[in-house]
mmCIF file of C-alpha atoms and ligand atoms in Angstrom:
data_model
loop_
_atom_site.group_PDB
_atom_site.id
_atom_site.type_symbol
_atom_site.label_atom_id
_atom_site.label_comp_id
_atom_site.label_asym_id
_atom_site.label_seq_id
_atom_site.Cartn_x
_atom_site.Cartn_y
_atom_site.Cartn_z
ATOM 1 C CA MET A 29 68.039 135.045 34.317
ATOM 2 C CA ASP A 30 70.509 133.447 31.888
ATOM 3 C CA THR A 31 71.244 130.396 34.015
ATOM 4 C CA MET A 32 69.098 127.770 35.727
ATOM 5 C CA ALA A 33 70.173 128.978 39.161
ATOM 6 C CA GLU A 34 72.505 131.696 40.437
ATOM 7 C CA ALA A 35 73.961 133.383 43.485
ATOM 8 C CA VAL A 36 73.890 137.128 42.944
ATOM 9 C CA VAL A 37 76.582 138.874 44.987
ATOM 10 C CA ASP A 38 76.167 142.583 45.741
ATOM 11 C CA LEU A 39 79.726 143.911 45.940
ATOM 12 C CA ASP A 40 78.554 147.363 47.029
ATOM 13 C CA ALA A 41 76.932 145.728 50.042
ATOM 14 C CA ILE A 42 80.267 144.143 51.020
ATOM 15 C CA ALA A 43 82.021 147.521 50.682
ATOM 16 C CA HIS A 44 79.241 149.160 52.710
ATOM 17 C CA ASN A 45 79.563 146.534 55.445
ATOM 18 C CA ALA A 46 83.340 146.978 55.701
ATOM 19 C CA ARG A 47 82.828 150.734 55.958
ATOM 20 C CA THR A 48 80.156 150.225 58.614
ATOM 21 C CA PHE A 49 82.601 148.322 60.846
ATOM 22 C CA VAL A 50 85.309 150.967 60.404
ATOM 23 C CA GLU A 51 82.875 153.755 61.263
ATOM 24 C CA ARG A 52 81.141 152.023 64.179
ATOM 25 C CA THR A 53 84.293 150.922 65.937
ATOM 26 C CA GLY A 54 87.068 153.298 64.927
ATOM 27 C CA SER A 55 89.476 150.416 64.463
ATOM 28 C CA ASP A 56 90.838 148.845 61.290
ATOM 29 C CA VAL A 57 89.153 145.909 59.571
ATOM 30 C CA MET A 58 90.708 142.607 58.573
ATOM 31 C CA ALA A 59 88.232 141.219 56.033
ATOM 32 C CA ILE A 60 87.942 137.484 56.572
ATOM 33 C CA VAL A 61 87.644 135.916 53.110
ATOM 34 C CA LYS A 62 88.294 132.267 54.025
ATOM 35 C CA ALA A 63 86.242 129.489 52.456
ATOM 36 C CA ASN A 64 85.918 131.359 49.165
ATOM 37 C CA GLY A 65 84.808 134.500 50.968
ATOM 38 C CA PHE A 66 82.077 132.637 52.869
ATOM 39 C CA GLY A 67 80.906 131.404 49.466
ATOM 40 C CA HIS A 68 80.817 134.856 47.825
ATOM 41 C CA GLY A 69 84.135 134.539 45.959
ATOM 42 C CA ALA A 70 87.318 135.338 47.902
ATOM 43 C CA THR A 71 89.013 137.735 45.501
ATOM 44 C CA ARG A 72 85.858 139.654 44.642
ATOM 45 C CA ALA A 73 84.875 139.919 48.299
ATOM 46 C CA ALA A 74 88.420 140.995 49.217
ATOM 47 C CA ARG A 75 88.480 143.757 46.591
ATOM 48 C CA ALA A 76 85.073 145.032 47.678
ATOM 49 C CA ALA A 77 86.075 145.026 51.351
ATOM 50 C CA LEU A 78 89.306 146.893 50.589
ATOM 51 C CA ALA A 79 87.317 149.440 48.583
ATOM 52 C CA GLY A 80 85.113 149.896 51.649
ATOM 53 C CA GLY A 81 88.070 150.654 53.903
ATOM 54 C CA ALA A 82 89.339 147.273 55.120
ATOM 55 C CA THR A 83 93.134 147.248 55.316
ATOM 56 C CA TRP A 84 93.872 143.573 56.021
ATOM 57 C CA LEU A 85 92.711 140.218 54.694
ATOM 58 C CA GLY A 86 92.523 136.973 56.637
ATOM 59 C CA VAL A 87 92.177 133.407 55.381
ATOM 60 C CA ALA A 88 92.701 130.068 57.088
ATOM 61 C CA GLY A 89 95.456 128.472 54.993
ATOM 62 C CA ALA A 90 98.360 129.090 52.623
ATOM 63 C CA THR A 91 96.537 127.918 49.484
ATOM 64 C CA GLU A 92 93.803 130.482 50.013
ATOM 65 C CA ALA A 93 96.332 133.260 50.652
ATOM 66 C CA LEU A 94 98.459 132.400 47.604
ATOM 67 C CA ALA A 95 95.314 132.419 45.438
ATOM 68 C CA LEU A 96 94.638 136.019 46.516
ATOM 69 C CA ARG A 97 98.200 136.983 45.580
ATOM 70 C CA ALA A 98 97.883 135.154 42.233
ATOM 71 C CA ASP A 99 94.832 137.325 41.547
ATOM 72 C CA GLY A 100 96.955 140.418 42.100
ATOM 73 C CA ILE A 101 95.872 141.377 45.611
ATOM 74 C CA THR A 102 98.719 143.146 47.402
ATOM 75 C CA ALA A 103 97.068 144.043 50.739
ATOM 76 C CA PRO A 104 98.451 142.444 53.931
ATOM 77 C CA VAL A 105 97.179 138.876 54.402
ATOM 78 C CA LEU A 106 97.289 136.676 57.520
ATOM 79 C CA ILE A 107 97.008 132.868 57.637
ATOM 80 C CA TRP A 108 96.530 130.846 60.825
ATOM 81 C CA MET A 109 96.272 127.175 59.833
ATOM 82 C CA TYR A 110 98.912 124.873 58.355
ATOM 83 C CA PRO A 111 100.059 121.300 58.891
ATOM 84 C CA PRO A 112 103.200 120.312 60.787
ATOM 85 C CA GLY A 113 106.142 120.537 58.407
ATOM 86 C CA GLN A 114 104.532 123.273 56.294
ATOM 87 C CA ALA A 115 107.093 124.792 53.914
ATOM 88 C CA PHE A 116 106.789 128.550 54.472
ATOM 89 C CA GLU A 117 109.095 129.704 51.667
ATOM 90 C CA LYS A 118 106.369 130.475 49.129
ATOM 91 C CA VAL A 119 104.238 132.114 51.778
ATOM 92 C CA LEU A 120 107.047 134.421 52.881
ATOM 93 C CA LEU A 121 108.074 135.270 49.321
ATOM 94 C CA ALA A 122 104.452 136.235 48.687
ATOM 95 C CA GLY A 123 104.569 138.612 51.658
ATOM 96 C CA ILE A 124 101.979 136.709 53.668
ATOM 97 C CA ASP A 125 101.920 137.022 57.479
ATOM 98 C CA VAL A 126 101.842 133.807 59.515
ATOM 99 C CA SER A 127 100.137 133.163 62.818
ATOM 100 C CA VAL A 128 102.333 131.147 65.165
ATOM 101 C CA ALA A 129 101.397 129.324 68.359
ATOM 102 C CA THR A 130 104.349 127.035 69.059
ATOM 103 C CA VAL A 131 108.122 127.281 69.339
ATOM 104 C CA GLU A 132 108.411 124.617 66.615
ATOM 105 C CA ALA A 133 106.373 126.699 64.174
ATOM 106 C CA LEU A 134 108.394 129.806 65.068
ATOM 107 C CA ASP A 135 111.606 127.937 64.278
ATOM 108 C CA ALA A 136 110.199 126.627 60.995
ATOM 109 C CA VAL A 137 109.113 130.106 59.917
ATOM 110 C CA ALA A 138 112.493 131.565 60.898
ATOM 111 C CA GLU A 139 114.289 128.843 58.945
ATOM 112 C CA ALA A 140 112.230 129.655 55.838
ATOM 113 C CA ALA A 141 112.968 133.354 56.315
ATOM 114 C CA ARG A 142 116.726 132.701 56.398
ATOM 115 C CA ALA A 143 116.481 130.465 53.316
ATOM 116 C CA THR A 144 114.549 133.065 51.330
ATOM 117 C CA LEU A 145 116.416 136.101 52.671
ATOM 118 C CA THR A 146 113.141 137.554 53.892
ATOM 119 C CA VAL A 147 111.843 138.599 57.294
ATOM 120 C CA ALA A 148 108.873 136.554 58.471
ATOM 121 C CA ASN A 149 106.049 138.696 59.808
ATOM 122 C CA VAL A 150 104.378 136.653 62.544
ATOM 123 C CA HIS A 151 101.354 137.117 64.784
ATOM 124 C CA LEU A 152 101.564 135.207 68.072
ATOM 125 C CA LYS A 153 98.307 133.392 68.708
ATOM 126 C CA LEU A 154 97.193 132.853 72.277
ATOM 127 C CA ASP A 155 94.547 130.508 73.594
ATOM 128 C CA THR A 156 92.775 132.647 76.188
ATOM 129 C CA GLY A 157 90.019 130.160 76.925
ATOM 130 C CA MET A 158 88.482 128.846 73.718
ATOM 131 C CA SER A 159 90.624 125.681 73.734
ATOM 132 C CA ARG A 160 90.970 125.626 69.969
ATOM 133 C CA GLY A 161 93.993 127.192 68.201
ATOM 134 C CA GLY A 162 96.694 129.152 69.987
ATOM 135 C CA ALA A 163 99.222 128.611 72.767
ATOM 136 C CA LEU A 164 98.002 127.707 76.255
ATOM 137 C CA SER A 165 99.094 130.088 79.015
ATOM 138 C CA ASP A 166 101.668 127.642 80.411
ATOM 139 C CA ASP A 167 103.505 127.903 77.098
ATOM 140 C CA TRP A 168 103.410 131.699 76.736
ATOM 141 C CA PRO A 169 106.756 132.459 78.430
ATOM 142 C CA ALA A 170 108.689 130.012 76.214
ATOM 143 C CA LEU A 171 106.886 131.214 73.072
ATOM 144 C CA PHE A 172 107.593 134.883 73.877
ATOM 145 C CA GLU A 173 111.230 134.148 74.779
ATOM 146 C CA ARG A 174 111.878 132.381 71.463
ATOM 147 C CA ALA A 175 109.960 135.004 69.461
ATOM 148 C CA SER A 176 111.989 137.724 71.109
ATOM 149 C CA ALA A 177 115.295 135.977 70.312
ATOM 150 C CA LEU A 178 114.337 135.455 66.650
ATOM 151 C CA HIS A 179 113.105 139.037 66.430
ATOM 152 C CA ARG A 180 116.486 140.283 67.703
ATOM 153 C CA GLU A 181 118.259 138.021 65.219
ATOM 154 C CA GLY A 182 116.186 139.576 62.429
ATOM 155 C CA ALA A 183 114.667 136.430 60.909
ATOM 156 C CA VAL A 184 111.277 137.144 62.434
ATOM 157 C CA HIS A 185 109.341 140.340 62.965
ATOM 158 C CA VAL A 186 106.695 139.957 65.676
ATOM 159 C CA ARG A 187 104.076 142.131 64.090
ATOM 160 C CA GLY A 188 100.960 140.969 65.890
ATOM 161 C CA ILE A 189 99.574 139.334 68.990
ATOM 162 C CA TRP A 190 96.090 137.931 68.949
ATOM 163 C CA SER A 191 93.405 135.611 70.253
ATOM 164 C CA HIS A 192 89.947 134.427 69.254
ATOM 165 C CA LEU A 193 86.755 134.644 71.327
ATOM 166 C CA ALA A 194 84.444 131.706 71.953
ATOM 167 C CA SER A 195 81.142 133.362 72.805
ATOM 168 C CA ALA A 196 80.857 136.877 71.367
ATOM 169 C CA GLU A 197 77.662 135.906 69.516
ATOM 170 C CA GLU A 198 76.051 134.147 72.488
ATOM 171 C CA PRO A 199 73.334 136.105 74.293
ATOM 172 C CA ASP A 200 75.223 136.164 77.627
ATOM 173 C CA MET A 201 78.786 136.100 76.221
ATOM 174 C CA HIS A 202 79.818 133.742 79.013
ATOM 175 C CA GLY A 203 83.571 133.402 79.427
ATOM 176 C CA LEU A 204 84.304 136.458 77.311
ATOM 177 C CA PRO A 205 85.434 138.867 80.073
ATOM 178 C CA GLU A 206 87.706 136.113 81.391
ATOM 179 C CA GLN A 207 89.220 135.688 77.920
ATOM 180 C CA LEU A 208 89.943 139.425 77.705
ATOM 181 C CA ASP A 209 91.490 139.375 81.198
ATOM 182 C CA SER A 210 93.681 136.477 80.168
ATOM 183 C CA PHE A 211 94.689 138.357 77.015
ATOM 184 C CA ASP A 212 95.770 141.336 79.162
ATOM 185 C CA VAL A 213 98.048 139.011 81.120
ATOM 186 C CA ALA A 214 99.508 137.684 77.861
ATOM 187 C CA ARG A 215 100.244 141.187 76.583
ATOM 188 C CA ARG A 216 102.049 142.080 79.814
ATOM 189 C CA LEU A 217 104.166 138.918 79.595
ATOM 190 C CA ALA A 218 104.961 139.652 75.944
ATOM 191 C CA ALA A 219 106.062 143.173 76.877
ATOM 192 C CA ASP A 220 108.226 141.739 79.691
ATOM 193 C CA ALA A 221 109.924 139.542 77.077
ATOM 194 C CA GLY A 222 110.746 142.684 75.096
ATOM 195 C CA LEU A 223 108.073 142.255 72.422
ATOM 196 C CA GLU A 224 106.233 145.293 71.059
ATOM 197 C CA PRO A 225 103.798 143.937 68.459
ATOM 198 C CA GLU A 226 102.204 146.821 66.584
ATOM 199 C CA ILE A 227 98.939 145.038 65.800
ATOM 200 C CA VAL A 228 96.750 143.635 68.561
ATOM 201 C CA HIS A 229 93.581 141.837 67.426
ATOM 202 C CA VAL A 230 90.909 139.811 69.179
ATOM 203 C CA ALA A 231 87.403 140.769 67.999
ATOM 204 C CA ASN A 232 85.332 138.920 65.410
ATOM 205 C CA SER A 233 82.188 140.550 63.935
ATOM 206 C CA ALA A 234 79.986 140.180 67.006
ATOM 207 C CA ALA A 235 82.658 141.260 69.492
ATOM 208 C CA ALA A 236 83.615 144.269 67.373
ATOM 209 C CA LEU A 237 80.032 145.530 67.486
ATOM 210 C CA ARG A 238 79.153 144.813 71.111
ATOM 211 C CA VAL A 239 82.388 144.675 73.168
ATOM 212 C CA PRO A 240 84.399 147.912 72.819
ATOM 213 C CA ARG A 241 87.126 146.497 75.071
ATOM 214 C CA SER A 242 87.842 143.790 72.460
ATOM 215 C CA ARG A 243 88.520 146.158 69.552
ATOM 216 C CA PHE A 244 92.226 147.014 69.932
ATOM 217 C CA ASP A 245 93.944 147.884 66.599
ATOM 218 C CA LEU A 246 92.160 145.549 64.233
ATOM 219 C CA GLN A 247 88.930 143.576 64.122
ATOM 220 C CA ARG A 248 88.611 140.351 62.124
ATOM 221 C CA VAL A 249 85.271 140.692 60.363
ATOM 222 C CA GLY A 250 83.773 137.616 58.703
ATOM 223 C CA ILE A 251 80.020 137.101 58.771
ATOM 224 C CA GLY A 252 79.276 140.818 59.225
ATOM 225 C CA LEU A 253 81.174 141.618 56.030
ATOM 226 C CA TYR A 254 78.626 139.560 54.130
ATOM 227 C CA GLY A 255 75.788 141.506 55.722
ATOM 228 C CA VAL A 256 74.456 138.936 58.148
ATOM 229 C CA GLU A 257 73.789 140.628 61.491
ATOM 230 C CA PRO A 258 76.052 138.801 63.970
ATOM 231 C CA VAL A 259 74.524 139.910 67.278
ATOM 232 C CA PRO A 260 71.226 138.210 68.130
ATOM 233 C CA GLY A 261 68.392 140.735 68.173
ATOM 234 C CA GLU A 262 70.526 143.715 67.122
ATOM 235 C CA LYS A 263 70.586 145.584 63.815
ATOM 236 C CA HIS A 264 73.667 147.543 62.829
ATOM 237 C CA GLY A 265 72.713 148.568 59.293
ATOM 238 C CA LEU A 266 74.547 145.738 57.549
ATOM 239 C CA ARG A 267 73.385 144.770 54.046
ATOM 240 C CA PRO A 268 73.143 141.084 53.066
ATOM 241 C CA ALA A 269 75.310 140.552 50.008
ATOM 242 C CA MET A 270 74.032 137.278 48.579
ATOM 243 C CA THR A 271 70.772 136.312 46.896
ATOM 244 C CA VAL A 272 70.286 132.704 45.760
ATOM 245 C CA ARG A 273 67.570 132.096 43.202
ATOM 246 C CA ALA A 274 66.538 129.755 40.413
ATOM 247 C CA GLN A 275 64.097 129.500 37.547
ATOM 248 C CA VAL A 276 61.072 127.277 37.862
ATOM 249 C CA LEU A 277 61.641 124.466 35.355
ATOM 250 C CA LEU A 278 58.196 122.911 35.314
ATOM 251 C CA THR A 279 54.795 123.243 36.940
ATOM 252 C CA LYS A 280 52.008 120.700 37.253
ATOM 253 C CA ARG A 281 48.498 120.665 38.609
ATOM 254 C CA VAL A 282 47.847 117.635 40.827
ATOM 255 C CA PRO A 283 44.826 116.388 42.805
ATOM 256 C CA ALA A 284 44.527 116.078 46.577
ATOM 257 C CA GLY A 285 46.275 112.998 47.938
ATOM 258 C CA THR A 286 49.313 113.212 45.636
ATOM 259 C CA GLY A 287 52.631 112.077 47.152
ATOM 260 C CA VAL A 288 55.615 114.305 46.308
ATOM 261 C CA ASN A 289 59.349 113.571 45.891
ATOM 262 C CA TYR A 290 61.426 110.745 47.458
ATOM 263 C CA GLY A 291 59.547 108.644 49.959
ATOM 264 C CA LEU A 292 56.253 110.312 49.006
ATOM 265 C CA ASP A 293 56.104 111.575 52.575
ATOM 266 C CA TYR A 294 54.546 114.876 51.552
ATOM 267 C CA VAL A 295 50.945 114.371 50.429
ATOM 268 C CA THR A 296 48.921 117.247 48.962
ATOM 269 C CA SER A 297 45.883 118.159 51.041
ATOM 270 C CA THR A 298 43.904 119.729 48.163
ATOM 271 C CA GLU A 299 44.203 120.085 44.436
ATOM 272 C CA THR A 300 47.292 122.250 43.985
ATOM 273 C CA THR A 301 50.127 123.370 41.712
ATOM 274 C CA LEU A 302 53.640 122.012 42.176
ATOM 275 C CA ALA A 303 56.692 123.930 40.927
ATOM 276 C CA LEU A 304 60.042 122.276 40.271
ATOM 277 C CA VAL A 305 63.058 124.382 41.329
ATOM 278 C CA PRO A 306 66.605 123.321 40.360
ATOM 279 C CA LEU A 307 68.374 123.789 43.703
ATOM 280 C CA GLY A 308 69.115 120.776 45.894
ATOM 281 C CA PHE A 309 71.344 119.733 48.728
ATOM 282 C CA ALA A 310 74.373 119.653 46.408
ATOM 283 C CA ASP A 311 73.716 123.362 45.907
ATOM 284 C CA GLY A 312 73.403 124.094 49.619
ATOM 285 C CA VAL A 313 69.688 123.674 50.301
ATOM 286 C CA PRO A 314 69.926 121.869 53.647
ATOM 287 C CA ARG A 315 68.105 118.502 53.716
ATOM 288 C CA GLN A 316 67.260 119.081 57.400
ATOM 289 C CA ALA A 317 65.141 122.119 56.473
ATOM 290 C CA ALA A 318 62.529 119.993 54.683
ATOM 291 C CA GLY A 319 59.133 120.335 56.301
ATOM 292 C CA VAL A 320 59.638 123.959 57.377
ATOM 293 C CA ALA A 321 61.548 125.695 54.575
ATOM 294 C CA GLU A 322 60.027 128.158 52.109
ATOM 295 C CA PHE A 323 61.047 129.987 48.936
ATOM 296 C CA LEU A 324 59.629 133.282 47.686
ATOM 297 C CA LEU A 325 57.887 132.840 44.355
ATOM 298 C CA ASN A 326 55.937 135.595 42.600
ATOM 299 C CA GLY A 327 55.712 137.524 45.840
ATOM 300 C CA VAL A 328 54.421 134.625 47.947
ATOM 301 C CA ARG A 329 56.184 132.339 50.417
ATOM 302 C CA CYS A 330 55.762 128.760 49.177
ATOM 303 C CA PRO A 331 56.681 125.673 51.228
ATOM 304 C CA VAL A 332 59.124 123.029 50.067
ATOM 305 C CA ALA A 333 56.964 119.945 49.463
ATOM 306 C CA GLY A 334 58.659 116.784 50.657
ATOM 307 C CA ARG A 335 62.359 116.059 50.777
ATOM 308 C CA VAL A 336 65.250 118.083 49.398
ATOM 309 C CA ALA A 337 66.876 116.041 46.623
ATOM 310 C CA MET A 338 70.440 116.464 45.375
ATOM 311 C CA ASP A 339 69.542 118.737 42.468
ATOM 312 C CA GLN A 340 66.014 119.931 43.062
ATOM 313 C CA VAL A 341 63.125 120.750 45.343
ATOM 314 C CA VAL A 342 59.410 120.850 44.645
ATOM 315 C CA LEU A 343 57.378 123.800 45.929
ATOM 316 C CA ASP A 344 53.674 123.547 46.731
ATOM 317 C CA VAL A 345 52.388 126.856 45.361
ATOM 318 C CA GLY A 346 48.645 126.233 45.852
ATOM 319 C CA ASP A 347 46.577 128.247 43.376
ATOM 320 C CA LEU A 348 49.289 130.840 42.776
ATOM 321 C CA PRO A 349 49.754 131.489 39.067
ATOM 322 C CA VAL A 350 53.255 130.188 38.326
ATOM 323 C CA ARG A 351 54.902 129.375 35.009
ATOM 324 C CA ALA A 352 58.177 127.828 33.979
ATOM 325 C CA GLY A 353 60.754 130.609 33.961
ATOM 326 C CA ASP A 354 59.381 132.407 37.014
ATOM 327 C CA VAL A 355 62.109 133.005 39.589
ATOM 328 C CA ALA A 356 62.080 131.362 43.024
ATOM 329 C CA VAL A 357 64.268 132.993 45.685
ATOM 330 C CA MET A 358 65.875 130.758 48.303
ATOM 331 C CA PHE A 359 67.233 133.685 50.316
ATOM 332 C CA GLY A 360 68.198 137.308 49.938
ATOM 333 C CA PRO A 361 68.278 140.526 51.957
ATOM 334 C CA GLY A 362 64.612 140.012 52.924
ATOM 335 C CA ASP A 363 63.441 143.349 51.519
ATOM 336 C CA HIS A 364 60.790 141.786 49.292
ATOM 337 C CA GLY A 365 59.545 139.109 51.646
ATOM 338 C CA GLU A 366 62.096 136.482 50.654
ATOM 339 C CA PRO A 367 63.626 134.293 53.376
ATOM 340 C CA THR A 368 66.967 135.385 54.809
ATOM 341 C CA VAL A 369 70.088 133.429 55.695
ATOM 342 C CA HIS A 370 68.902 133.635 59.314
ATOM 343 C CA ASP A 371 65.621 131.919 58.337
ATOM 344 C CA TRP A 372 67.466 129.065 56.632
ATOM 345 C CA ALA A 373 69.849 128.675 59.569
ATOM 346 C CA ARG A 374 66.862 128.368 61.930
ATOM 347 C CA TRP A 375 65.021 125.943 59.629
ATOM 348 C CA ALA A 376 68.104 123.743 59.299
ATOM 349 C CA GLY A 377 69.141 123.920 62.948
ATOM 350 C CA THR A 378 72.523 125.391 62.043
ATOM 351 C CA ASN A 379 74.252 128.770 61.863
ATOM 352 C CA THR A 380 74.293 131.399 59.134
ATOM 353 C CA ASN A 381 77.930 130.697 58.165
ATOM 354 C CA ASP A 382 77.029 127.089 57.433
ATOM 355 C CA ILE A 383 74.249 128.196 55.055
ATOM 356 C CA LEU A 384 76.450 130.716 53.199
ATOM 357 C CA THR A 385 79.496 128.454 52.845
ATOM 358 C CA GLY A 386 77.223 125.589 51.859
ATOM 359 C CA ILE A 387 76.074 127.208 48.604
ATOM 360 C CA GLY A 388 77.622 124.775 46.151
ATOM 361 C CA ALA A 389 80.250 125.358 43.495
ATOM 362 C CA ARG A 390 77.674 124.389 40.854
ATOM 363 C CA VAL A 391 75.694 127.579 41.495
ATOM 364 C CA PRO A 392 77.262 130.282 39.296
ATOM 365 C CA ARG A 393 78.103 133.517 41.100
ATOM 366 C CA ARG A 394 77.030 136.686 39.342
ATOM 367 C CA TYR A 395 78.483 139.980 40.545
ATOM 368 C CA GLU A 396 76.652 143.275 40.813
ATOM 369 C CA PRO A 397 77.859 145.740 39.897
ATOM 370 C CA GLN A 398 80.097 144.053 37.330
ATOM 371 C CA PRO A 399 83.655 144.404 38.683
HETATM 372 C C1 PLP B 30 86.293 132.906 60.832
HETATM 373 C C2 PLP B 30 87.124 133.722 61.755
HETATM 374 C C3 PLP B 30 86.799 135.054 62.036
HETATM 375 C C4 PLP B 30 85.529 135.721 61.551
HETATM 376 O O1 PLP B 30 84.534 135.555 62.536
HETATM 377 P P1 PLP B 30 83.071 136.151 62.296
HETATM 378 O O2 PLP B 30 82.347 135.767 63.520
HETATM 379 O O3 PLP B 30 82.548 135.490 61.081
HETATM 380 O O4 PLP B 30 83.231 137.608 62.138
HETATM 381 C C5 PLP B 30 87.668 135.780 62.814
HETATM 382 N N1 PLP B 30 88.808 135.237 63.305
HETATM 383 C C6 PLP B 30 89.130 133.943 63.072
HETATM 384 C C7 PLP B 30 90.366 133.397 63.653
HETATM 385 C C8 PLP B 30 88.296 133.145 62.316
HETATM 386 O O5 PLP B 30 88.623 131.860 62.110
#
């Protein structure tokens, strides 16, 4: 290792995962590369996903989408979050599709299209029961009416209609059939208003794999793209793309009864070796995981001794031979006994996305193979 710590990103794994979704479902893949590609690097992840057969990219906001374009990515991109009063001119000139859930936003996008002499490609977003983004059913007729008028005028092209599911990764998927029923109603109403969107999309990673009825034309694949199995208890052949590891900086032999790290609340039970690892909560090691978390070091799982500090943790490695420069693995695919993202999520009482997006900017990303 050339650096103190690193996140190794396996781009072939991302391509493989995109391909896996295409093959398993028979529908197209929108690779979700928001939040810096779930921490993997948005542009690199996007290129790998496109190489694996994804045809669309999705990010939350305009800044993320424009950064992809600045890096030379020409594939279709959708954004779905922006503040009131967002200026859409740059977005439209960059050929970025916009999700729209209100008449006001439709009018703003149309205005920007007229000003830039472009046609705004919009995807109408419907709230079918998640109560987060999207238009509530009471507002669908007015939204569809206005979209239809602007479509006829030529300022707007209604390219997509979509919704997001609240419980596809829950064991019982409660509320999900009702959301799909509600979406069917929305599509009928849209058709009645004269709309014929060519791209219908609802499924996230978990829904794409386990609910065929949710697949439609396109599936929005986030966590699965990065190789984390999204359906509890099911394996679909996805390959985890990220490994986070660091060099041991220092080891020391200490007697029984030695307090370790802030608060001294971890006390060694026997004479033991402590190993200092330069990854802390600023790097994404969750503080809440102290007391249960482990790293893999020289083939052995070693517990984190005491609290997680901002820049470092101490491992209690017992009598394991460890030297400065040995490599401690926070998580990886799990093939060699190292913890996985799922382990860290469980230890921290959070979800896998939180662990991946939490890996800090200070940890250099290294890409394999070199792009
Ligand atoms: C983040 C996100 C996704 C990806 O969901 P995964 O469960 O990670 O596959 C899909 N659609 C929208 C709207 C999202 O915000």
